[in-house]
Structure formats: C-alpha cells, structure tokens
JSON list of C-alpha atoms in Angstrom, two decimals:
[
{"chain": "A", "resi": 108, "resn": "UNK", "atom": "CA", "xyz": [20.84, -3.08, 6.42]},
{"chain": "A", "resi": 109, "resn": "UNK", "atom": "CA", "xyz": [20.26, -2.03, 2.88]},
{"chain": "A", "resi": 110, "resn": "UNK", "atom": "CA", "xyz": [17.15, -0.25, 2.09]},
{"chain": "A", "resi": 111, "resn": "UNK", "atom": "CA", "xyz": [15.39, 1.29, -1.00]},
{"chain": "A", "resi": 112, "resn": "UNK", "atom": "CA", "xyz": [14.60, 4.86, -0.88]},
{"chain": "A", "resi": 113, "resn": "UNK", "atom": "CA", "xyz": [11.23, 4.32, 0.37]},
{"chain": "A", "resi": 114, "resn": "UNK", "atom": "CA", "xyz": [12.53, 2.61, 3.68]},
{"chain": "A", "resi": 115, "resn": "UNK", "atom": "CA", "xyz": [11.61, -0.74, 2.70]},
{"chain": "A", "resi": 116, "resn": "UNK", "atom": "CA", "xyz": [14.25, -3.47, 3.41]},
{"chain": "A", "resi": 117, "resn": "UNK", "atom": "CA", "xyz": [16.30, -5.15, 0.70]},
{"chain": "A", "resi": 118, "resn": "UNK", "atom": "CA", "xyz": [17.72, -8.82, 0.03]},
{"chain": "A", "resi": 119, "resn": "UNK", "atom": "CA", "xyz": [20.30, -10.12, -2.28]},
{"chain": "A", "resi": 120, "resn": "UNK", "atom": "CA", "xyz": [20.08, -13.24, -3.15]},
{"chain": "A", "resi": 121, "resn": "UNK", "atom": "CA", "xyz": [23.28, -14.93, -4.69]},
{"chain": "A", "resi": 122, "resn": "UNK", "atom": "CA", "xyz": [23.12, -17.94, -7.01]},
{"chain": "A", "resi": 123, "resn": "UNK", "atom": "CA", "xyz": [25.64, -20.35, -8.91]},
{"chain": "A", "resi": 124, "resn": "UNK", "atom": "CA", "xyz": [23.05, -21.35, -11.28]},
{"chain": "A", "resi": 125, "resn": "UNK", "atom": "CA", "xyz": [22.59, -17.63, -12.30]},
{"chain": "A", "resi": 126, "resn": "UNK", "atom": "CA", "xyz": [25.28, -16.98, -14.95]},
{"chain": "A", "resi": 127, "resn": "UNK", "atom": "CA", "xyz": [25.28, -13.33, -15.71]},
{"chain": "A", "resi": 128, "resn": "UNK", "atom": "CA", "xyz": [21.22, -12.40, -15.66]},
{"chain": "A", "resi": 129, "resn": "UNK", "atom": "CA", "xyz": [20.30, -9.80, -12.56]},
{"chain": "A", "resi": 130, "resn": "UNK", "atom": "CA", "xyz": [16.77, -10.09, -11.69]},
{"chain": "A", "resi": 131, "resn": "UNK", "atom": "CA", "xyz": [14.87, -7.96, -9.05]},
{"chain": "A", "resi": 132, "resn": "UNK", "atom": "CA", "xyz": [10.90, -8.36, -7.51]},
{"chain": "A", "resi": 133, "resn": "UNK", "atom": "CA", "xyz": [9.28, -7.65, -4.55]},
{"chain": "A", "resi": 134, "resn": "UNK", "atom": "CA", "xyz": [8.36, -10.11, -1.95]},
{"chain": "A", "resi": 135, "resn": "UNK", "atom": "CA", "xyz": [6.49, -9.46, 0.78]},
{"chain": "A", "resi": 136, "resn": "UNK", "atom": "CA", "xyz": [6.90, -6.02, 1.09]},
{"chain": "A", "resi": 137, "resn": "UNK", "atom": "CA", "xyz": [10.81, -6.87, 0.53]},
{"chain": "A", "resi": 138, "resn": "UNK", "atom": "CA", "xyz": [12.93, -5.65, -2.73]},
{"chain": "A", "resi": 139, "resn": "UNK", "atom": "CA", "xyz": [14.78, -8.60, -3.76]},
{"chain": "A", "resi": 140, "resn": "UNK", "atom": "CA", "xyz": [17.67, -8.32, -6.08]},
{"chain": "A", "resi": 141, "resn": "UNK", "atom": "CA", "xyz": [19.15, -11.86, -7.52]},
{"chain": "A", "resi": 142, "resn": "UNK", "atom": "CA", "xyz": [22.89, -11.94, -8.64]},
{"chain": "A", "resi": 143, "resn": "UNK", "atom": "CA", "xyz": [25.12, -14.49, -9.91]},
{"chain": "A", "resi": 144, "resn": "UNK", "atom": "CA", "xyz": [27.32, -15.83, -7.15]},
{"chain": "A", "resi": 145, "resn": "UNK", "atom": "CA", "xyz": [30.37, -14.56, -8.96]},
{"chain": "A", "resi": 146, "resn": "UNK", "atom": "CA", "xyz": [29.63, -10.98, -8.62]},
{"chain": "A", "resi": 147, "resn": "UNK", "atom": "CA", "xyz": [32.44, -9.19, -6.58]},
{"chain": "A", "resi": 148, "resn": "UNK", "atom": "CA", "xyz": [31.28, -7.29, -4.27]},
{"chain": "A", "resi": 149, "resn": "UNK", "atom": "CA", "xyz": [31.95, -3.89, -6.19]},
{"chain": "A", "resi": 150, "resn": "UNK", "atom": "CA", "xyz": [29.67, -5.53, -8.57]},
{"chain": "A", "resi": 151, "resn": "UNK", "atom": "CA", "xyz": [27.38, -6.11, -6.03]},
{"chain": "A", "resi": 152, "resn": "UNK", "atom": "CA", "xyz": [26.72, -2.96, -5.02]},
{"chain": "A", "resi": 153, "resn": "UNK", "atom": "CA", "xyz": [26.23, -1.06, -8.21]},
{"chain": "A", "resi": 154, "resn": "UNK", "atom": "CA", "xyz": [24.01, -3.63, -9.58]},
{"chain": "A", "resi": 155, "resn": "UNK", "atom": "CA", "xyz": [21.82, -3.67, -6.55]},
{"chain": "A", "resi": 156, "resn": "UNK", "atom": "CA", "xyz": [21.97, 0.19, -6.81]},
{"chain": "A", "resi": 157, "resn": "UNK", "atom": "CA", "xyz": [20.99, -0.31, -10.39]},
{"chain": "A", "resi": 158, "resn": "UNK", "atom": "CA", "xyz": [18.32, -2.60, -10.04]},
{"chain": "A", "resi": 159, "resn": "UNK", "atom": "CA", "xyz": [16.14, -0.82, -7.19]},
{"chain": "A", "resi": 160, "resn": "UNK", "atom": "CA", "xyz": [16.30, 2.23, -9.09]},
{"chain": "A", "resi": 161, "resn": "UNK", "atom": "CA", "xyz": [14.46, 0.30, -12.32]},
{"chain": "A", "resi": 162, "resn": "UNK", "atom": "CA", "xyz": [12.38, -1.04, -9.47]},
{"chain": "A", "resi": 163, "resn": "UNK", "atom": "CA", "xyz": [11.51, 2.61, -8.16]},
{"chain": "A", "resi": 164, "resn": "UNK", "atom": "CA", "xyz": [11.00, 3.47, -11.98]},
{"chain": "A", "resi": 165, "resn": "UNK", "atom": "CA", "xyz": [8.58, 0.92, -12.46]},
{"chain": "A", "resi": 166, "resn": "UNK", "atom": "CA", "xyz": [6.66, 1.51, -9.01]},
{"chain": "A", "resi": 167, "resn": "UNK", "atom": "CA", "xyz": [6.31, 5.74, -10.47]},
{"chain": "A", "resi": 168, "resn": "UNK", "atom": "CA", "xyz": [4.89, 4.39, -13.92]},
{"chain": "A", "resi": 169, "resn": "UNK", "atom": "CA", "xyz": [2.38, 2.29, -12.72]},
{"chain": "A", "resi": 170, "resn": "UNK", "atom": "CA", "xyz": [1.17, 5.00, -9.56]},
{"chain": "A", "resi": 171, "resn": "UNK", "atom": "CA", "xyz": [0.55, 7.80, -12.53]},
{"chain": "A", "resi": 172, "resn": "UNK", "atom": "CA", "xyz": [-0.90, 4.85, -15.02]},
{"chain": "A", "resi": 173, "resn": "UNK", "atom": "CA", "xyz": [-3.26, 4.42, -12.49]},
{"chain": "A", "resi": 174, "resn": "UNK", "atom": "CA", "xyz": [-4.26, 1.22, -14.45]},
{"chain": "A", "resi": 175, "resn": "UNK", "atom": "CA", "xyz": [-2.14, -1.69, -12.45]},
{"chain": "A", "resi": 176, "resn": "UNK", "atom": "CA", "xyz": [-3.58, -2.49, -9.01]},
{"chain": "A", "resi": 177, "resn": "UNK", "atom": "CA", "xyz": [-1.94, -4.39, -6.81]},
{"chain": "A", "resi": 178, "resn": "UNK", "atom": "CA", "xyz": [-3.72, -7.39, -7.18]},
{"chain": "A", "resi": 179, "resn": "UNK", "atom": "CA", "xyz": [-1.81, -9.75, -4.56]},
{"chain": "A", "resi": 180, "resn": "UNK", "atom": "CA", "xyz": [-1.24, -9.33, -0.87]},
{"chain": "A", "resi": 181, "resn": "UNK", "atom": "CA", "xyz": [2.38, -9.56, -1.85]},
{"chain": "A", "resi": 182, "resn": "UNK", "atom": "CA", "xyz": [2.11, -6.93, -4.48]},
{"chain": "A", "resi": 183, "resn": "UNK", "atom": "CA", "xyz": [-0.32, -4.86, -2.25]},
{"chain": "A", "resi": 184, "resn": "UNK", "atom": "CA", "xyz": [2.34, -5.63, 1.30]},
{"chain": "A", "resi": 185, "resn": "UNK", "atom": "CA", "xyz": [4.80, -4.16, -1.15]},
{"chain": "A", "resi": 186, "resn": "UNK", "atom": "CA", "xyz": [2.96, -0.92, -2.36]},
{"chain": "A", "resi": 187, "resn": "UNK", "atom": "CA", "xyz": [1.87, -0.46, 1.74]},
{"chain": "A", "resi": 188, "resn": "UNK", "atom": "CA", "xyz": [5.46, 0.26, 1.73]},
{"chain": "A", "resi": 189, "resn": "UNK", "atom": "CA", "xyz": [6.16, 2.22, -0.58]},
{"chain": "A", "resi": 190, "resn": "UNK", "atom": "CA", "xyz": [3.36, 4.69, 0.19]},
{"chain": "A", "resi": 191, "resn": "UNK", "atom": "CA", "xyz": [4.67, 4.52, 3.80]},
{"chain": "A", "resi": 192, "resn": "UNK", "atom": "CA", "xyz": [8.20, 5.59, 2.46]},
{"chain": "A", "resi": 193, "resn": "UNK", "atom": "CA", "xyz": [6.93, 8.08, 0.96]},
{"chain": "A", "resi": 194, "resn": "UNK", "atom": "CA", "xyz": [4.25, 9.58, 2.60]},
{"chain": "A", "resi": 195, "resn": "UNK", "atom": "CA", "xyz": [4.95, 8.61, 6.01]},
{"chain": "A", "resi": 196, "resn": "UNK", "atom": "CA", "xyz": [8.69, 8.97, 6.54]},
{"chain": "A", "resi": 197, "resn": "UNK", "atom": "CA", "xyz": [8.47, 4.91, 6.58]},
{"chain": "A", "resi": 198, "resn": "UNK", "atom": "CA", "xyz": [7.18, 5.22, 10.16]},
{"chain": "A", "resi": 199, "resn": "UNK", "atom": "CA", "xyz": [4.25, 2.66, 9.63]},
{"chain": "A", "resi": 200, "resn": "UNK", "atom": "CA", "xyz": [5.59, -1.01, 9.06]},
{"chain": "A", "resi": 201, "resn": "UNK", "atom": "CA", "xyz": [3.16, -3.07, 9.07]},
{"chain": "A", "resi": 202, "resn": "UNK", "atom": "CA", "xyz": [3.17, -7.52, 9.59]},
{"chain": "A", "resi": 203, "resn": "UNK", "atom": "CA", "xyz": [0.86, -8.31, 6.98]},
{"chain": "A", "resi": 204, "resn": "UNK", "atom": "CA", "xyz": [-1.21, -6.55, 4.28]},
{"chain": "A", "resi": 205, "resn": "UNK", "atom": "CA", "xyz": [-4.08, -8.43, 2.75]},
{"chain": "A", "resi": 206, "resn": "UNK", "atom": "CA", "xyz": [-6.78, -8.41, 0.62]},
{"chain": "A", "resi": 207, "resn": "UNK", "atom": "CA", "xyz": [-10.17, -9.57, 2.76]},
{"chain": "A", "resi": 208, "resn": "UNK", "atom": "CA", "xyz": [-13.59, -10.76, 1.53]},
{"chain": "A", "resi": 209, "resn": "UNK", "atom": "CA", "xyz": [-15.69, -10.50, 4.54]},
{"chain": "A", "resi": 210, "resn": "UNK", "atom": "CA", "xyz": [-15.32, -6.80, 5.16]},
{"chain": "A", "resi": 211, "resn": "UNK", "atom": "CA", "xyz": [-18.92, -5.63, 4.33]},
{"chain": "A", "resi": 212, "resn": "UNK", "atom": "CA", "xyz": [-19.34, -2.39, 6.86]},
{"chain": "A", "resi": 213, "resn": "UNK", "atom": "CA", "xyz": [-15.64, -1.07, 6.29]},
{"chain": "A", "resi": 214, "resn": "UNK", "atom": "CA", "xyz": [-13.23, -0.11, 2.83]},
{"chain": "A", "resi": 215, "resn": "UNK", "atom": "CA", "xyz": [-10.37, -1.43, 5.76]},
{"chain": "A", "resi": 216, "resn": "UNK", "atom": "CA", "xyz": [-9.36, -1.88, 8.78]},
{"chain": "A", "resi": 217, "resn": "UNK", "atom": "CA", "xyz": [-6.23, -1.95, 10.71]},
{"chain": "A", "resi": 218, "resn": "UNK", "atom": "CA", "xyz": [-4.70, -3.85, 14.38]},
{"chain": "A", "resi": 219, "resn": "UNK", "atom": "CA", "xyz": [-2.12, -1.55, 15.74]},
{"chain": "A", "resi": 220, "resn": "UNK", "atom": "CA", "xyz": [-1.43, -3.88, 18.55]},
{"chain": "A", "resi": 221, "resn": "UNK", "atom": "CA", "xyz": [-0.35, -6.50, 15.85]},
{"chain": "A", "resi": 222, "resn": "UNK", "atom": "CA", "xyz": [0.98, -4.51, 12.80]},
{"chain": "A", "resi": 223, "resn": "UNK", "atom": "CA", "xyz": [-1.97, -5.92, 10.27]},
{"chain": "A", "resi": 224, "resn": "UNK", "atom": "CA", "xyz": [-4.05, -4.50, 7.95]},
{"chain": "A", "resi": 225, "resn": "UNK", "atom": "CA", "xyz": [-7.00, -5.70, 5.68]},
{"chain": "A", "resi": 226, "resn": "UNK", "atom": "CA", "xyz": [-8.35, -3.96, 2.29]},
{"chain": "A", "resi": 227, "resn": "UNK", "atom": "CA", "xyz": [-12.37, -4.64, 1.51]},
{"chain": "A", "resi": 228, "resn": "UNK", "atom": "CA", "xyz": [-11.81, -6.39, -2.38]},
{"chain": "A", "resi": 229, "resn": "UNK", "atom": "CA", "xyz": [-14.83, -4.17, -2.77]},
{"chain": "A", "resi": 230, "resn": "UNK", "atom": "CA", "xyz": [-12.17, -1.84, -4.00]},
{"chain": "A", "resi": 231, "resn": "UNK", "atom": "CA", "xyz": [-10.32, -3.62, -6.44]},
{"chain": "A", "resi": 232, "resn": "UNK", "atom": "CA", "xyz": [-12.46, -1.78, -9.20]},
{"chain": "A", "resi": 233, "resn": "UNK", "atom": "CA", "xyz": [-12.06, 1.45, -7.96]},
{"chain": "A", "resi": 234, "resn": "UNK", "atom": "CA", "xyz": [-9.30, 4.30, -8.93]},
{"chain": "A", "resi": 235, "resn": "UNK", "atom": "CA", "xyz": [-5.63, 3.85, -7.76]},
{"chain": "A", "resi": 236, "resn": "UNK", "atom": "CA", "xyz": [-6.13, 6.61, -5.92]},
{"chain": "A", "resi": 237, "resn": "UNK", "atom": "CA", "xyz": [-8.49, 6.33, -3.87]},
{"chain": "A", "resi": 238, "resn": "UNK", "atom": "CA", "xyz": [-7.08, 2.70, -2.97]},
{"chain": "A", "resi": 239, "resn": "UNK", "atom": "CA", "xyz": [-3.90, 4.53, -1.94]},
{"chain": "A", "resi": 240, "resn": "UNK", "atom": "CA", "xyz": [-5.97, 6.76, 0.28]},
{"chain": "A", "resi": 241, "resn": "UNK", "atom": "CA", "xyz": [-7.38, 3.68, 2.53]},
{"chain": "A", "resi": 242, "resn": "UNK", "atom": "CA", "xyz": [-4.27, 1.78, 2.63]},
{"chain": "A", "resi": 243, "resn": "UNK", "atom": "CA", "xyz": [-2.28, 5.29, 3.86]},
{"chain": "A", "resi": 244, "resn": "UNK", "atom": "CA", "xyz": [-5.43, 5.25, 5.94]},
{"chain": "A", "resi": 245, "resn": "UNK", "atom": "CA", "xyz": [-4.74, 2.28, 7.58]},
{"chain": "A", "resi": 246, "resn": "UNK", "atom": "CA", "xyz": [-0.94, 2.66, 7.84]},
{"chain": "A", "resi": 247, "resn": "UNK", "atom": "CA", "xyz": [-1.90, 5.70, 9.69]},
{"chain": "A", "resi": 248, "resn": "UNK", "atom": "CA", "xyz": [-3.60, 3.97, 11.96]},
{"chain": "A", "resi": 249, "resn": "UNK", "atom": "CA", "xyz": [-0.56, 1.82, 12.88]},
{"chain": "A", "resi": 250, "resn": "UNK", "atom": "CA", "xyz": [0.75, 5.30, 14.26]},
{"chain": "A", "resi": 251, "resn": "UNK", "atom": "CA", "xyz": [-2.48, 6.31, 16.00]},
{"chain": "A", "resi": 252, "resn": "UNK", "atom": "CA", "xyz": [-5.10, 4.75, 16.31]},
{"chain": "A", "resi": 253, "resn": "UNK", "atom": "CA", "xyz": [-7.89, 6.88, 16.66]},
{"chain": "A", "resi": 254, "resn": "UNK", "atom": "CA", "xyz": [-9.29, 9.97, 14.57]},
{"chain": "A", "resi": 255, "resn": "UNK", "atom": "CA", "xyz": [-7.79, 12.86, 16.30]},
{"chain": "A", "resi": 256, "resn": "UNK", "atom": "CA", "xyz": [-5.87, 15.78, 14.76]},
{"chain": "A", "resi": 257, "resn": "UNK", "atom": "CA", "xyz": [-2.72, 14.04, 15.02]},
{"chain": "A", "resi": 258, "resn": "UNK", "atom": "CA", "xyz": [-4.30, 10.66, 12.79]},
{"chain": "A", "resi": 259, "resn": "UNK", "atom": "CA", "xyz": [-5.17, 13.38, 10.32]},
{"chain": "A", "resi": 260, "resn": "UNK", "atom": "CA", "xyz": [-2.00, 15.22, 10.13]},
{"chain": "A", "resi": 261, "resn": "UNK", "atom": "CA", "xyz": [-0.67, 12.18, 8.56]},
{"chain": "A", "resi": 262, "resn": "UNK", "atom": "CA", "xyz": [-2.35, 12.05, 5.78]},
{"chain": "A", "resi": 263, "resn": "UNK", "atom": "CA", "xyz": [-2.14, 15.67, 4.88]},
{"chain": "A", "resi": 264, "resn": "UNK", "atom": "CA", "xyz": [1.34, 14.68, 2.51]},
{"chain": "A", "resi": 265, "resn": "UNK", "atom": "CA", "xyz": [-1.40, 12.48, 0.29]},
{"chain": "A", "resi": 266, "resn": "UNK", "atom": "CA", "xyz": [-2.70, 14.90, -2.31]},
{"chain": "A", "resi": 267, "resn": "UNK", "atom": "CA", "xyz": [-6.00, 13.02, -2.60]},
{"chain": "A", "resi": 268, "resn": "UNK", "atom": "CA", "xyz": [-7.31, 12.84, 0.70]},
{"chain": "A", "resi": 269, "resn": "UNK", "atom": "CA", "xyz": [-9.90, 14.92, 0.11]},
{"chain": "A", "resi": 270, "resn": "UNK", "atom": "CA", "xyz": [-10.88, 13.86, -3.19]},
{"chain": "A", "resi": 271, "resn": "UNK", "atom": "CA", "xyz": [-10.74, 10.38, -2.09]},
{"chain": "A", "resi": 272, "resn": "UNK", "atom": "CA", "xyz": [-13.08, 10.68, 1.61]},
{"chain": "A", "resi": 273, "resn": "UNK", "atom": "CA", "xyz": [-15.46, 12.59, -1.16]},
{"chain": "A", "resi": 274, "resn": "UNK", "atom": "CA", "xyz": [-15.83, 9.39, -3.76]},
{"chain": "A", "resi": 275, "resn": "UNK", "atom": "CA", "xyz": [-15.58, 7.11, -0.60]},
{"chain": "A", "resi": 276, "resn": "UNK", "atom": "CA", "xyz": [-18.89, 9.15, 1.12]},
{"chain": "A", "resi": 277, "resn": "UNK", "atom": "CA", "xyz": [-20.69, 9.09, -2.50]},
{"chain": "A", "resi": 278, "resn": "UNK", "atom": "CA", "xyz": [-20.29, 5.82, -3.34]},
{"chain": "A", "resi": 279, "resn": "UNK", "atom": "CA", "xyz": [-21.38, 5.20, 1.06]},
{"chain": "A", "resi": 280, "resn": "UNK", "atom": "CA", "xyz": [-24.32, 7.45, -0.20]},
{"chain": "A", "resi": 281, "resn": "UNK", "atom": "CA", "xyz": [-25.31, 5.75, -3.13]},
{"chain": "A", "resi": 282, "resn": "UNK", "atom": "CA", "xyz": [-25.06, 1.83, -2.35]},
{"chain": "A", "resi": 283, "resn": "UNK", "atom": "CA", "xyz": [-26.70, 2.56, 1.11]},
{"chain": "A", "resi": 284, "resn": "UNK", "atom": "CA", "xyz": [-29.77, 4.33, -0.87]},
{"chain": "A", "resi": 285, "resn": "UNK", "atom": "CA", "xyz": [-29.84, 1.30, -3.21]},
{"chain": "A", "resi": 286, "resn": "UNK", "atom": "CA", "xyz": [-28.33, 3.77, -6.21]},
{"chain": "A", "resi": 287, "resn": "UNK", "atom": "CA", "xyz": [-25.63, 1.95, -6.73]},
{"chain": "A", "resi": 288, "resn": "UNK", "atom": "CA", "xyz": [-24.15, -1.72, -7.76]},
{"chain": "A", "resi": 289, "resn": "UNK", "atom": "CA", "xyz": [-20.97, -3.25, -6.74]},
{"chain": "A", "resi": 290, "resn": "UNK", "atom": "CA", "xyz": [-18.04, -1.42, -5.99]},
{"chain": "A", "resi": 291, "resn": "UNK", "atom": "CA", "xyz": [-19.13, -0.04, -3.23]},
{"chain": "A", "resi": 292, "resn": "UNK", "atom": "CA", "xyz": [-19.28, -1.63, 0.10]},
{"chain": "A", "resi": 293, "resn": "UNK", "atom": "CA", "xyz": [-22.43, -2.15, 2.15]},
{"chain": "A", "resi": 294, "resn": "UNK", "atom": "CA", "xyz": [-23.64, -0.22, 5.08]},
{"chain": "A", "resi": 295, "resn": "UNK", "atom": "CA", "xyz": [-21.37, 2.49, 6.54]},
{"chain": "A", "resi": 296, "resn": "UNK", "atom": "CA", "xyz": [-18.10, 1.96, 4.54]},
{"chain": "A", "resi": 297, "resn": "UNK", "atom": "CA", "xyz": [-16.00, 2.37, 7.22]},
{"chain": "A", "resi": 298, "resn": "UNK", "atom": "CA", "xyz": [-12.39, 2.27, 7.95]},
{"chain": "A", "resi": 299, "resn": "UNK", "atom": "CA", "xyz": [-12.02, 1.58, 11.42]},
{"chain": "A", "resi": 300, "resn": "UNK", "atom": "CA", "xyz": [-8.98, 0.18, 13.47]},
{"chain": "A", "resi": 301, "resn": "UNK", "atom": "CA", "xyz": [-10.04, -3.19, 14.84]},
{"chain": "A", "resi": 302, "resn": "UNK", "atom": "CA", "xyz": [-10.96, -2.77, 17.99]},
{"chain": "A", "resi": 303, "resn": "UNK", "atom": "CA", "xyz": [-12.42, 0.53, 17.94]},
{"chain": "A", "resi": 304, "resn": "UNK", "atom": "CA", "xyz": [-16.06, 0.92, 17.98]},
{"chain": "A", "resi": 305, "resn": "UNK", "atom": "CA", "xyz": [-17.53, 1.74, 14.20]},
{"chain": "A", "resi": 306, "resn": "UNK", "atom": "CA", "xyz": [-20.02, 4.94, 13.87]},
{"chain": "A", "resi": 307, "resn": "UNK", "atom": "CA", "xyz": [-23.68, 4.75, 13.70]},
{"chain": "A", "resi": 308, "resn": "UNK", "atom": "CA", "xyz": [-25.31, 6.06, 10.44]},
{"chain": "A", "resi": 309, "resn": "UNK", "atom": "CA", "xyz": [-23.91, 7.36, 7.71]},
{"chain": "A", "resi": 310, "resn": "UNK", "atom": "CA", "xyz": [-20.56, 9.03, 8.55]},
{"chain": "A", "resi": 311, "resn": "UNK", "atom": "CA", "xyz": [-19.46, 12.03, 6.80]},
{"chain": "A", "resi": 312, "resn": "UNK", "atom": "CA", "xyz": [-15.92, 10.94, 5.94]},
{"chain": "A", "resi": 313, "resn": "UNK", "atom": "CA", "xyz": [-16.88, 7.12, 5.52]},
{"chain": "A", "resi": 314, "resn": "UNK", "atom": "CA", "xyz": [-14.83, 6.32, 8.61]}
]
C-alpha cells in the first residue's frame, strides 16, 4: 500500500470524465490523488509521486505560517497524521479526530481502547503550536495511556512541548482566576485519556 512520507495511506482515484487535470486533497486523514483514467501506469506513478510531494509542500508552508488551522475534522484527522508521521514514527493511528464543543474541564482527550480523539474548539484561536502540542498529546496517548516517563518520551521530538504546557498552565491560571476571556477553557484544562480519572486543582502541566 502506497503511503506519503508521513505514514499516512494514499488513494488514487481514476476517472474518464477527468481529461488531463491531476488533482490531490486529503480526506479523512487519507491523501487522495485523482487521475484521468487514461494514465498508464508509468504515468501513474510519477504523477502520484508528484502530487504528494506539492501536498507535503503545502502541509510545511502552512505549519511555519502558523496562520491556517485546521478548521475541519477532516482537515484536523489529516494534520493528526501528519504530526504522527513525523513526530511519532506514524505509530499512533487514530479512528477519528474531531473537533468537540462540550469539553469544558479538558484542551482534549483521547480513547485508546477505540482509536478516537477530541480537541476542546476552545483552541481554535490559539497558536498552531500549541494546537499541535495537544493533538501530539493525545496521539500519545493512543500509545500509552497514562503520564509516565514513557508517555513523555514521546513528545520529547516536538520542539514546543515546553513552551506549549507553559501557555496551556497560564491561560489554566488566568481563566480559572477570572483574568481571562475566551480562549481558554474552564476549570482545570486538562488533557486526559477518557477513562482516566482527571486531577484535582490546578495541575501544573494542565493535564
């Protein structure tokens, strides 16, 4: 099975209507590439070579923009990926990757028995970053799910850990103290794996 560098799986899609246009998206955490049905298969494989490195091109502009979130679940199912590629030797694959609105004690939260995860929208407005650091959060949990050396280990390849459990906490500090609007979630701002009990009080990392 093809794959893009990243680990995430890859579907060509072949179509008689399609005259000599080649298209490629993502889909569900799936880089599809659309081809006219006439291509031979030589063709084949160097446009589908061609088009997920434009794809890969695109993903690296908008990570150091830092300006485009992913604003659907497909778009955010899709960047779960990537990060997993490439921080996580594409070891964490999860089902589903959604956007929630009812997540008002955590940033996210993960099911390692099922392979789903669940963002807080409450941080939609915040840096690219720092939404990169609970989503590798939760894809960490897929691998273990606790808060042990080992969890941590995983997220040592993300350069902004730290920075990111630091804006996390102040933002914890600030809404919980009444100091700041939205954008921040309320009470602890965790990111507990579903199923695990959440900490009392304010938690030093916001987990």
């Amino acid at each position: 099975m093809t794959t893009t560098a990243e680990g995430a799986p890859v579907e060509v899609r072949r179509s008689a209507r399609r005259t000599r246009t080649v298209v490629a998206f993502w889909e569900n955490g799936t880089a599809v590439v659309a081809i006219p049905a006439r291509f031979t298969a030589a063709q084949e494989s160097e446009w589908v070579r061609r088009m997920l490195a434009k794809l890969q091109r695109q993903g690296e502009r908008r990570a150091a923009s830092g300006r485009r979130r992913p604003a659907s679940d497909a778009a955010l199912a899709a960047h779960a990926t990537h990060l997993s590629g490439r921080y996580l030797g594409g070891r964490a694959v999860p089902t589903s990757v959604r956007w929630v609105s009812n997540q008002n004690s955590r940033w996210g939260s993960a099911t390692p028995a099922d392979g789903t995860i669940r963002l807080s929208d409450k941080l939609r407005p915040m840096p690219q970053w720092v939404i990169d650091y609970v989503l590798l959060h939760e894809l960490a949990h897929l691998l273990v799910a606790g808060h042990n050396a080992a969890f941590w280990k995983l997220l040592e390849a993300y350069p902004e850990t730290q920075r990111a459990k630091a804006f996390l906490e102040g933002v914890s500090f600030a809404t919980a103290r009444g100091l700041a609007a939205a954008g921040g979630a309320g009470g602890s701002g965790g990111l507990e794996p579903e199923g695990w009990p959440e900490q009392d009080g304010w938690p030093g990392d916001a987990d």
